[in-house]
Coordinates of C-alpha atoms and ligand atoms in Angstrom, one line a residue:
M1 CA 5.0 3.5 5.1
S2 CA 2.1 1.5 6.2
S3 CA -0.9 3.1 8.1
K4 CA -3.1 1.4 10.6
I5 CA -6.8 1.7 9.9
L6 CA -9.9 0.8 12.0
V7 CA -13.1 -0.1 10.3
V8 CA -16.4 -0.2 12.3
G9 CA -19.6 -1.9 11.4
E10 CA -23.1 -0.3 11.7
V11 CA -23.4 1.9 14.7
N12 CA -27.1 2.7 14.4
G13 CA -27.1 5.7 16.7
Q14 CA -25.1 4.1 19.4
F15 CA -22.1 6.3 18.7
P16 CA -21.5 7.6 22.4
T17 CA -20.5 4.1 23.3
V18 CA -18.9 3.2 20.0
F19 CA -16.7 6.3 19.8
S20 CA -15.6 5.8 23.4
K21 CA -14.5 2.2 22.5
V22 CA -12.7 3.6 19.3
S23 CA -11.0 6.2 21.4
T24 CA -9.6 3.5 23.8
L25 CA -8.4 1.3 21.0
H26 CA -6.8 4.4 19.4
A27 CA -4.9 5.2 22.6
K28 CA -3.2 1.8 22.3
N29 CA -2.8 1.5 18.5
S30 CA -2.5 5.0 17.0
F31 CA -4.7 4.5 14.0
A32 CA -4.3 6.8 11.1
L33 CA -8.1 6.9 10.9
A34 CA -11.3 5.0 11.3
I35 CA -14.1 4.3 8.8
I36 CA -17.7 3.4 9.6
V37 CA -19.4 1.1 7.2
G38 CA -23.2 1.3 7.1
D39 CA -25.5 3.6 9.3
L40 CA -23.8 5.7 11.9
F41 CA -27.1 7.2 13.0
A42 CA -30.4 5.6 13.9
D43 CA -33.1 5.4 11.3
P44 CA -35.0 8.7 11.5
H45 CA -38.3 6.7 11.2
T46 CA -37.8 5.0 14.4
S47 CA -35.4 7.2 16.3
T48 CA -36.2 8.6 19.8
S49 CA -35.6 11.8 21.6
T50 CA -32.5 10.3 23.3
D51 CA -31.0 9.8 19.7
D52 CA -31.7 13.5 19.0
Q53 CA -30.1 14.5 22.2
N54 CA -27.0 12.4 21.5
I55 CA -26.7 14.1 18.0
T56 CA -26.9 17.4 19.7
S57 CA -24.1 16.6 22.0
L58 CA -22.1 15.3 19.1
I59 CA -22.6 18.4 17.0
S60 CA -21.7 20.7 19.9
G61 CA -18.4 18.8 20.4
K62 CA -19.2 17.1 23.6
I63 CA -18.1 13.7 22.2
D64 CA -14.3 13.5 21.9
L65 CA -12.8 12.0 18.8
P66 CA -9.1 11.7 18.9
L67 CA -8.6 10.5 15.3
P68 CA -10.3 11.3 12.0
V69 CA -13.4 9.2 11.5
Y70 CA -15.1 8.9 8.2
F71 CA -18.7 7.8 7.5
M72 CA -21.0 7.4 4.5
L73 CA -24.6 6.7 3.8
G74 CA -25.9 3.5 4.9
R75 CA -29.4 2.2 4.2
H76 CA -31.3 5.0 6.1
R77 CA -31.7 8.8 5.3
L78 CA -29.4 11.0 7.5
P79 CA -31.1 12.7 10.5
E80 CA -32.3 16.2 9.7
Q81 CA -29.9 17.8 12.2
I82 CA -27.0 16.2 10.5
V83 CA -28.1 17.2 7.0
Q84 CA -28.3 20.9 8.2
R85 CA -24.9 20.6 9.8
L86 CA -23.4 19.2 6.7
E87 CA -25.0 21.9 4.5
S88 CA -23.4 24.6 6.6
D89 CA -20.1 22.9 7.4
A90 CA -18.8 21.3 4.3
G91 CA -18.5 17.6 5.4
E92 CA -17.4 18.0 8.9
I93 CA -20.0 17.1 11.7
C94 CA -17.7 17.9 14.6
S95 CA -14.0 18.0 15.0
N96 CA -12.6 14.8 13.3
L97 CA -15.9 13.4 12.0
Y98 CA -16.3 13.6 8.3
F99 CA -18.9 12.6 5.9
L100 CA -17.9 11.2 2.6
A101 CA -20.5 12.0 0.0
G102 CA -21.3 10.3 -3.1
V103 CA -21.9 12.3 -6.2
S104 CA -25.7 11.8 -6.5
K105 CA -27.9 14.9 -6.8
D106 CA -29.4 14.4 -3.5
K107 CA -26.3 13.3 -1.6
Y108 CA -28.1 12.6 1.6
Q109 CA -30.5 10.2 0.3
P110 CA -29.5 6.6 0.3
A111 CA -30.2 6.1 -3.4
Y112 CA -27.8 4.7 -5.9
S113 CA -27.4 6.6 -9.0
E114 CA -26.0 5.4 -12.2
D115 CA -23.7 8.5 -12.1
D116 CA -22.1 7.3 -8.8
A117 CA -21.1 4.0 -10.3
K118 CA -19.9 5.5 -13.6
T119 CA -17.8 8.1 -11.8
L120 CA -16.3 5.5 -9.6
R121 CA -15.6 3.0 -12.3
G122 CA -13.8 5.8 -14.1
A123 CA -11.3 5.7 -11.4
S124 CA -8.7 3.1 -12.3
S125 CA -8.1 1.6 -8.9
A126 CA -8.6 2.1 -5.0
D127 CA -7.1 0.6 -1.9
I128 CA -10.3 0.4 0.1
L129 CA -13.8 0.1 -1.2
V130 CA -16.8 0.4 1.2
T131 CA -20.3 -0.5 0.2
S132 CA -23.3 -1.3 2.4
Q133 CA -24.4 -4.0 0.0
W134 CA -22.7 -7.1 -1.1
P135 CA -21.2 -7.7 -4.6
A136 CA -23.3 -10.4 -6.5
N137 CA -21.8 -13.9 -6.3
I138 CA -19.2 -13.0 -3.7
R139 CA -19.5 -16.4 -2.0
T140 CA -18.9 -18.4 -5.3
G141 CA -15.7 -20.5 -4.8
S142 CA -15.6 -19.8 -1.1
K143 CA -15.6 -22.5 1.7
V144 CA -16.3 -20.0 4.4
D145 CA -19.8 -20.6 6.0
F146 CA -21.7 -17.4 6.0
N147 CA -24.0 -18.2 8.9
P148 CA -23.8 -21.7 10.4
D149 CA -27.2 -21.1 12.1
G150 CA -29.0 -20.5 8.9
G151 CA -30.2 -16.9 8.1
Q152 CA -30.3 -14.6 5.2
E153 CA -27.5 -13.3 3.2
P154 CA -27.5 -9.6 2.7
D155 CA -28.7 -8.2 -0.7
H156 CA -26.2 -8.9 -3.6
Q157 CA -25.9 -6.3 -6.3
Q158 CA -24.3 -6.8 -9.7
C159 CA -23.4 -3.2 -9.8
V160 CA -21.3 -3.6 -6.6
A161 CA -19.6 -6.7 -8.2
D162 CA -18.8 -4.5 -11.3
L163 CA -17.3 -1.8 -9.1
C164 CA -15.2 -4.1 -7.1
A165 CA -14.0 -5.9 -10.3
S166 CA -12.9 -2.7 -11.9
L167 CA -11.4 -0.9 -8.9
K168 CA -9.7 -4.1 -7.6
P169 CA -9.4 -2.7 -4.1
R170 CA -7.0 -4.4 -1.6
Y171 CA -9.9 -4.3 0.9
H172 CA -13.7 -4.3 0.3
F173 CA -15.7 -3.7 3.4
S174 CA -19.4 -4.2 3.7
T175 CA -22.0 -5.0 6.4
S176 CA -24.2 -7.9 7.1
N177 CA -26.5 -7.1 10.1
N178 CA -25.9 -9.5 12.9
I179 CA -23.3 -11.5 11.2
F180 CA -19.5 -11.3 10.5
F181 CA -18.2 -12.8 7.3
E182 CA -14.7 -12.8 5.9
R183 CA -14.2 -14.4 2.5
E184 CA -10.9 -16.1 1.4
P185 CA -8.8 -13.4 -0.4
F186 CA -9.3 -13.6 -4.2
F187 CA -7.2 -12.3 -7.0
H188 CA -8.1 -10.4 -10.2
A189 CA -6.6 -11.6 -13.5
P190 CA -4.0 -9.3 -15.0
T191 CA -5.5 -7.0 -17.7
E192 CA -3.9 -5.3 -20.7
A193 CA -3.9 -1.9 -18.8
A194 CA -2.4 -3.5 -15.7
P195 CA -0.3 -6.4 -16.8
D196 CA 2.0 -6.7 -13.9
G197 CA 0.9 -8.6 -10.9
C198 CA -2.5 -9.9 -9.8
P199 CA -4.2 -7.5 -7.4
I200 CA -5.8 -9.3 -4.5
T201 CA -9.0 -8.2 -2.7
R202 CA -10.0 -9.1 0.8
F203 CA -13.8 -9.0 1.2
I204 CA -14.9 -8.4 4.8
S205 CA -18.4 -7.9 6.0
L206 CA -18.8 -6.7 9.5
A207 CA -21.7 -7.3 12.0
S208 CA -23.5 -4.4 13.5
Y209 CA -22.3 -3.1 16.9
N210 CA -24.1 -4.9 19.7
S211 CA -25.4 -7.8 17.5
P212 CA -27.3 -10.4 19.6
K213 CA -24.4 -13.0 19.2
K214 CA -21.8 -10.3 19.7
Q215 CA -20.2 -11.0 16.3
K216 CA -17.2 -9.1 15.1
W217 CA -18.1 -5.5 14.4
I218 CA -14.7 -3.8 14.4
Y219 CA -11.7 -4.7 12.3
A220 CA -8.1 -3.3 12.4
F221 CA -5.5 -3.6 9.7
S222 CA -2.4 -2.0 8.3
I223 CA -2.0 -0.9 4.7
D224 CA 0.9 0.3 2.8
P225 CA -0.5 2.4 0.0
T226 CA 2.7 2.5 -1.9
A227 CA 3.4 -1.2 -1.9
A228 CA 3.3 -2.9 -5.4
P229 CA 0.6 -5.5 -5.8
A230 CA 1.7 -9.1 -4.8
V231 CA 3.6 -11.1 -7.2
I232 CA 3.1 -14.2 -5.1
I233 CA -0.5 -15.2 -4.5
P234 CA -0.9 -16.1 -0.8
P235 CA -2.2 -19.6 0.0
G236 CA -5.9 -20.0 0.3
T237 CA -6.5 -17.3 -2.3
T238 CA -9.2 -18.1 -4.7
A239 CA -10.0 -16.9 -8.3
S240 CA -12.3 -13.8 -8.5
P241 CA -16.0 -14.7 -8.0
L242 CA -16.9 -11.5 -9.6
S243 CA -18.0 -11.3 -13.2
L244 CA -18.5 -8.0 -14.9
S245 CA -22.1 -7.8 -16.1
N246 CA -22.8 -6.9 -19.7
K247 CA -26.3 -6.3 -18.8
K248 CA -27.4 -2.8 -18.2
R249 CA -27.0 -2.0 -14.5
P250 CA -30.0 -1.7 -12.2
T251 CA -31.0 2.0 -11.7
A252 CA -33.2 2.1 -8.7
T253 CA -31.6 0.1 -5.9
S254 CA -30.9 1.5 -2.5
Q255 CA -27.1 1.8 -2.8
E256 CA -24.2 4.0 -1.9
F257 CA -20.6 3.5 -2.8
S258 CA -17.5 5.0 -1.4
R259 CA -14.2 4.6 -2.9
F260 CA -12.1 5.6 -0.1
S261 CA -10.0 8.6 -0.8
T262 CA -8.8 11.3 1.6
D263 CA -6.6 13.7 -0.3
G264 CA -5.6 10.8 -2.5
A265 CA -3.5 9.5 0.3
Y266 CA -4.9 6.0 0.2
T267 CA -5.5 5.6 -3.5
H268 CA -2.0 5.6 -4.8
R269 CA -2.5 2.9 -7.4
G270 CA -4.3 5.2 -9.7
N271 CA -2.1 6.5 -12.4
K272 CA 0.3 3.6 -12.8
R273 CA 2.4 3.8 -15.9
R274 CA 1.5 1.4 -18.6
R275 CA 4.1 -1.3 -19.0
A276 CA 4.6 -4.1 -21.4
A277 CA 4.4 -7.5 -20.0
P278 CA 7.6 -8.6 -18.4
P279 CA 9.9 -10.8 -20.5
T280 CA 9.3 -14.6 -20.4
P281 CA 12.3 -16.8 -19.9
A282 CA 12.6 -17.2 -23.7
E283 CA 12.9 -13.5 -24.1
C284 CA 15.1 -12.9 -21.0
F285 CA 18.7 -11.8 -21.3
F286 CA 19.7 -13.7 -18.2
C287 CA 18.1 -17.1 -18.7
L288 CA 20.5 -19.8 -19.9
S289 CA 17.6 -21.2 -22.0
S290 CA 17.1 -17.9 -23.8
P291 CA 18.1 -17.3 -27.3
N292 CA 18.9 -13.7 -26.2
L293 CA 21.6 -14.7 -23.9
A294 CA 25.1 -13.5 -24.8
T295 CA 26.8 -17.0 -24.3
H296 CA 30.4 -15.7 -25.0
L297 CA 30.3 -13.6 -21.9
I298 CA 29.6 -16.6 -19.6
T299 CA 32.6 -17.6 -17.5
S300 CA 31.3 -20.2 -15.0
I301 CA 28.2 -22.2 -14.5
G302 CA 27.4 -23.6 -11.1
T303 CA 24.5 -25.6 -9.7
D304 CA 22.2 -22.7 -8.9
A305 CA 23.9 -19.6 -10.4
Y306 CA 26.4 -18.6 -13.0
L307 CA 28.9 -15.8 -13.8
T308 CA 29.2 -13.6 -16.9
T309 CA 31.4 -10.6 -17.5
A310 CA 29.4 -7.4 -17.8
K311 CA 28.4 -6.0 -21.1
G312 CA 29.8 -2.5 -21.4
P313 CA 31.8 -2.9 -18.2
L314 CA 32.4 0.0 -15.9
S315 CA 36.0 -0.9 -15.4
T316 CA 38.4 -1.6 -18.3
S317 CA 41.4 -3.9 -18.6
D318 CA 43.5 -0.8 -17.7
T319 CA 41.7 0.3 -14.5
Y320 CA 43.5 -2.1 -12.2
P321 CA 47.1 -2.8 -13.2
S322 CA 47.1 -6.1 -11.3
L323 CA 44.1 -7.4 -13.3
S324 CA 44.5 -7.7 -17.0
F325 CA 40.7 -7.8 -17.7
P326 CA 37.8 -5.4 -16.8
S327 CA 36.6 -7.5 -13.7
H328 CA 33.0 -6.1 -13.7
I329 CA 31.2 -9.5 -13.1
L330 CA 27.6 -10.4 -12.9
I331 CA 26.5 -13.2 -10.5
I332 CA 23.2 -14.5 -11.8
P333 CA 20.6 -17.1 -10.4
L334 CA 19.8 -19.9 -12.9
T335 CA 16.1 -19.5 -11.8
H336 CA 14.1 -16.8 -13.7
S337 CA 12.8 -14.8 -10.9
P338 CA 12.5 -11.0 -10.2
T339 CA 13.9 -11.3 -6.7
L340 CA 15.7 -14.0 -4.7
A341 CA 12.8 -13.8 -2.2
S342 CA 10.2 -14.7 -4.9
I343 CA 11.9 -18.1 -5.7
A344 CA 9.0 -20.1 -4.5
D345 CA 10.9 -23.3 -3.4
A346 CA 12.5 -22.6 -0.1
E347 CA 15.4 -25.1 -0.7
A348 CA 16.1 -23.7 -4.3
R349 CA 16.0 -20.2 -2.8
K350 CA 18.6 -21.0 -0.1
N351 CA 20.8 -22.9 -2.4
T352 CA 20.8 -20.0 -4.9
Y353 CA 21.6 -17.4 -2.3
D354 CA 24.3 -19.5 -0.8
E355 CA 25.9 -20.2 -4.1
M356 CA 25.8 -16.5 -5.1
Q357 CA 27.6 -15.8 -1.8
R358 CA 30.0 -18.6 -2.6
Y359 CA 30.8 -17.1 -6.0
R360 CA 31.3 -13.7 -4.4
Q361 CA 33.7 -15.2 -1.8
A362 CA 35.6 -16.9 -4.7
L363 CA 36.0 -13.6 -6.5
H364 CA 37.3 -12.0 -3.4
D365 CA 39.8 -14.8 -3.0
M366 CA 40.9 -14.2 -6.6
L367 CA 41.4 -10.5 -5.9
T368 CA 43.4 -11.3 -2.7
K369 CA 45.7 -13.4 -4.8
F370 CA 46.2 -11.1 -7.9
A371 CA 46.0 -7.7 -6.1
S372 CA 48.0 -8.6 -2.9
C373 CA 45.2 -7.1 -0.8
K374 CA 45.2 -3.8 -2.6
L375 CA 41.7 -4.3 -3.9
G376 CA 38.4 -4.6 -2.1
A377 CA 35.1 -5.1 -3.9
V378 CA 31.5 -3.9 -4.0
T379 CA 28.6 -6.2 -5.0
W380 CA 25.3 -4.6 -5.5
E381 CA 21.7 -5.7 -6.4
V382 CA 18.4 -4.0 -7.2
S383 CA 15.7 -6.3 -5.7
R384 CA 12.4 -5.4 -7.1
A385 CA 9.2 -7.4 -7.1
G386 CA 8.4 -5.9 -10.5
G387 CA 11.8 -6.8 -11.9
V388 CA 12.7 -9.4 -14.5
H389 CA 15.6 -11.7 -13.6
T390 CA 17.5 -10.6 -10.4
H391 CA 21.4 -10.6 -10.4
W392 CA 24.3 -9.2 -8.5
Q393 CA 27.0 -6.9 -10.0
F394 CA 30.5 -7.3 -8.7
L395 CA 33.3 -4.6 -9.2
P396 CA 36.7 -4.4 -7.5
V397 CA 37.5 -1.1 -5.8
P398 CA 40.8 0.2 -4.3
V399 CA 41.1 -1.2 -0.7
D400 CA 41.9 2.2 0.6
L401 CA 38.5 3.7 -0.4
V402 CA 36.8 0.8 1.5
R403 CA 39.0 1.2 4.7
R404 CA 38.6 5.0 4.8
G405 CA 34.8 4.5 4.6
L406 CA 34.7 6.4 1.2
V407 CA 32.7 3.7 -0.5
E408 CA 30.0 3.7 2.1
A409 CA 30.0 7.5 2.2
A410 CA 29.6 7.6 -1.7
F411 CA 26.4 5.4 -1.6
K412 CA 25.0 7.4 1.3
V413 CA 25.7 10.8 -0.1
E414 CA 24.4 9.9 -3.5
A415 CA 21.2 8.5 -1.9
E416 CA 20.9 11.9 0.0
N417 CA 21.4 13.9 -3.1
E418 CA 18.6 11.9 -4.8
K419 CA 16.4 12.3 -1.7
Y420 CA 16.1 8.5 -1.3
P421 CA 15.5 7.1 2.2
T422 CA 18.6 6.5 4.3
F423 CA 20.8 3.4 3.9
E424 CA 20.7 1.0 6.8
T425 CA 23.6 -1.2 7.7
K426 CA 22.0 -4.7 7.9
D427 CA 22.3 -8.2 6.5
V428 CA 19.0 -9.1 4.6
G429 CA 20.2 -12.5 3.5
D430 CA 18.0 -13.7 0.6
G431 CA 15.5 -10.8 1.2
T432 CA 12.6 -13.0 2.3
E433 CA 12.0 -11.0 5.5
E434 CA 11.9 -7.7 3.7
S435 CA 8.6 -6.0 3.2
S436 CA 9.6 -3.7 0.5
D437 CA 11.8 -3.8 -2.5
F438 CA 15.4 -2.8 -1.9
F439 CA 18.8 -1.8 -3.2
R440 CA 21.8 -3.4 -1.5
A441 CA 25.6 -2.9 -1.5
L442 CA 27.8 -5.5 -0.1
I443 CA 31.1 -3.9 0.6
W444 CA 34.3 -6.0 1.2
A445 CA 37.9 -5.5 2.0
P446 CA 40.4 -8.3 2.8
A447 CA 42.3 -8.5 6.0
S448 CA 45.6 -6.9 5.5
T449 CA 47.6 -9.1 8.0
A450 CA 50.1 -11.5 6.8
S451 CA 47.7 -14.4 7.5
G452 CA 45.1 -12.7 5.3
G453 CA 41.5 -13.4 4.4
E454 CA 39.6 -14.0 7.6
A455 CA 38.0 -11.4 9.9
D456 CA 39.5 -11.7 13.4
G457 CA 36.5 -10.0 15.1
N458 CA 38.4 -7.2 16.8
D459 CA 38.4 -3.6 15.9
D460 CA 41.8 -3.7 14.3
S461 CA 41.7 -1.7 11.1
T462 CA 43.5 -4.3 9.3
A463 CA 40.7 -6.9 9.8
A464 CA 38.6 -7.9 6.9
K465 CA 35.6 -5.8 6.3
N466 CA 32.2 -7.3 5.2
T467 CA 29.5 -4.6 5.3
S468 CA 25.9 -4.9 3.9
L469 CA 24.1 -1.6 3.2
V470 CA 20.4 -1.7 2.4
L471 CA 18.2 1.1 1.0
P472 CA 14.4 0.3 1.1
L473 CA 12.7 1.1 -2.2
D474 CA 9.0 1.9 -2.5
A475 CA 6.8 3.4 -5.2
S476 CA 6.9 6.9 -3.6
F477 CA 10.1 7.8 -5.5
R478 CA 11.5 6.8 -8.9
F479 CA 14.6 4.8 -8.2
D480 CA 17.4 4.9 -10.9
L481 CA 18.3 1.4 -11.7
Q482 CA 21.7 2.6 -12.6
F483 CA 22.3 3.9 -9.1
G484 CA 25.0 1.4 -8.1
R485 CA 26.9 1.9 -11.3
R486 CA 26.7 5.7 -11.1
V487 CA 28.0 5.9 -7.5
L488 CA 31.0 3.8 -8.3
A489 CA 31.7 5.6 -11.7
K490 CA 31.8 8.9 -9.8
L491 CA 33.9 7.4 -6.9
L492 CA 36.5 5.7 -9.3
G493 CA 36.8 8.7 -11.6
L494 CA 35.1 6.7 -14.4
G495 CA 32.4 9.4 -15.0
G496 CA 32.7 8.9 -18.8
R497 CA 31.7 5.2 -18.4
M498 CA 28.5 5.9 -16.4
H499 CA 26.3 4.4 -18.9
W500 CA 26.9 0.9 -20.1
Q501 CA 25.5 1.7 -23.6
D502 CA 28.5 4.0 -24.0
C503 CA 31.0 1.3 -23.2
G504 CA 30.3 -1.1 -26.1
Q505 CA 33.0 -3.5 -27.2
S506 CA 33.4 -5.7 -30.2
E507 CA 32.5 -9.3 -29.7
E508 CA 36.2 -10.3 -30.2
D509 CA 37.2 -8.0 -27.3
E510 CA 34.4 -9.3 -25.1
T511 CA 35.5 -12.8 -25.8
A512 CA 39.1 -12.0 -25.1
D513 CA 38.2 -10.3 -21.7
A514 CA 36.0 -13.3 -20.8
D515 CA 38.8 -15.8 -21.5
A516 CA 41.3 -13.6 -19.5
F517 CA 39.0 -13.6 -16.6
K518 CA 38.3 -17.4 -16.8
K519 CA 42.0 -18.0 -16.7
A520 CA 42.5 -15.9 -13.6
F521 CA 39.5 -17.3 -11.9
K522 CA 40.2 -21.0 -12.7
E523 CA 41.8 -22.0 -9.5
F524 CA 38.9 -20.4 -7.4
D525 CA 36.1 -21.7 -9.7
F526 CA 34.3 -24.4 -7.5
S527 CA 32.2 -25.4 -10.4
L528 CA 35.2 -26.9 -12.1
E529 CA 35.7 -29.3 -9.1
D530 CA 34.3 -32.7 -9.4
Ligands
NAG1 C1 -27.3 8.4 24.0 O1 -26.1 8.5 24.8 C2 -26.3 8.0 26.1 C3 -24.9 8.2 26.8 O2 -24.4 9.5 26.6 C4 -26.6 6.6 26.2 O3 -26.8 6.1 27.4 C5 -27.8 6.3 25.3 O4 -28.0 4.9 25.1 C6 -27.6 6.9 23.9 N1 -28.7 6.6 23.1 C7 -28.7 5.7 22.1 C8 -29.9 5.6 21.3 O5 -27.7 5.1 21.9
NAG2 C1 29.9 -11.5 4.5 O1 28.6 -11.2 4.6 C2 27.7 -12.0 3.9 C3 26.2 -11.5 4.2 O2 26.2 -10.2 4.1 C4 27.8 -13.5 4.4 O3 26.9 -14.4 3.7 C5 29.2 -13.8 4.3 O4 29.4 -15.2 4.8 C6 30.2 -13.0 5.0 N1 31.5 -13.4 4.7 C7 32.4 -13.4 5.7 C8 33.8 -13.9 5.2 O5 32.1 -13.2 6.9
ZN3 ZN1 15.4 -15.0 -17.0

């Protein structure tokens, strides 16, 4: 689930106007919350009595805030009225306005303490980082002009760079007086503790509200805290400009950090399980070039995909009398890629998906011939950006189970039992349009009319059936990778064969089954045509 967030630059005491603008935007956009970067209040050294009056109205609830708004220390001390309010009211200034304190001893003083940085760096990651000063060297490797009219860059701090480099936030917001600056996104190299994926940071520095040239002071974005880090680096992304210092960090700069976390809701990437690096093509079980590949299971090799019989198949050669072999088949892309959508080359991606569908169709044609329309089939896939080498599993099922809706129901009920999200009926093609990982089940039954094969488009129960069920997967629940096999094992009364590891065969038997399949599939195998 993604949340819309609004980020506001320095307000410097003009909150009556700014909050009213925020409320108007919120009415149209329903933000989850707003964050203020830099000073919310005017500098107590130069503030006037109208500032004090406005603070009084704020505290007494006369300024309406329709959404939670968070602010932190900027460069100035907080006004005395606000400090008193915070002392008595644990962080809430008025309804919906919250102060996010650092961990310094005097938490209302804008002084960076070594403890703050240490505590924050102890956290393993964050989605949003807010600092009122810039990280050192942030413009290195960037082609974006900071200020075409000349003018000074804000202070850069090595300790802020260290913090950003270790937290690897998705967004790092800062302030730059009268100027707005957004750097090209940059990626952090994978580390031993987080080997999967390259986290990407967007550094955005907002102008103050009401700057002389009316530069951008407000920024809205959506974030899905549960999404995995990108596997594909978006175009325009640069390497990280940040280098971790080995030097002792400065101790007396004016600095405040906030790693944004409200009830942990936006900091999900914390306790990720340690995982070994994903297998390379040489180690992969599905790459044709790999020495680990079980070559005796291969039954057909096309241009962009190939077929193998399944190791430890769910069905046996006795499951379906019309078929003399197990018929649990894998359709595998030749490209080593965790999902179809992550095949970078658009043409290769299309050709791969099309050929996998063509293999599926050929398998259906084979069933139609041998089982005289008594068998339908399910083809399922777990598409995860963090996967290794995607593939489809194909298994025949009695046509009656498909026609009576029992196959669909079996998937839906099991998902409900597992408290997974709800299945949707939709065709996601090669998955490029999907924003999350997903599980899909393609359910097919042949037309049972004498003409056979083709769907005729009306609601006749003897028409062919071709349904695609899709279950979105995200990191908020643990998805069982054996889900598809488990559902079908229960449905087909093959509970004893739930786990492939329990269904091992001798290599001789595996070879004999693969040969029997090849013989049956021969006349449908387009890879044999020349
Ligand atoms: C205080 O609020 C009033 C409106 O309520 C506004 O006109 C005035 O400019 C504010 N003062 C400052 C310093 O923003
Ligand atoms: C069945 O659906 C898939 C997509 O879900 C599609 O590619 C294929 O062409 C369809 N087959 C028929 C015979 O309609
Ligand atoms: Zn592979």
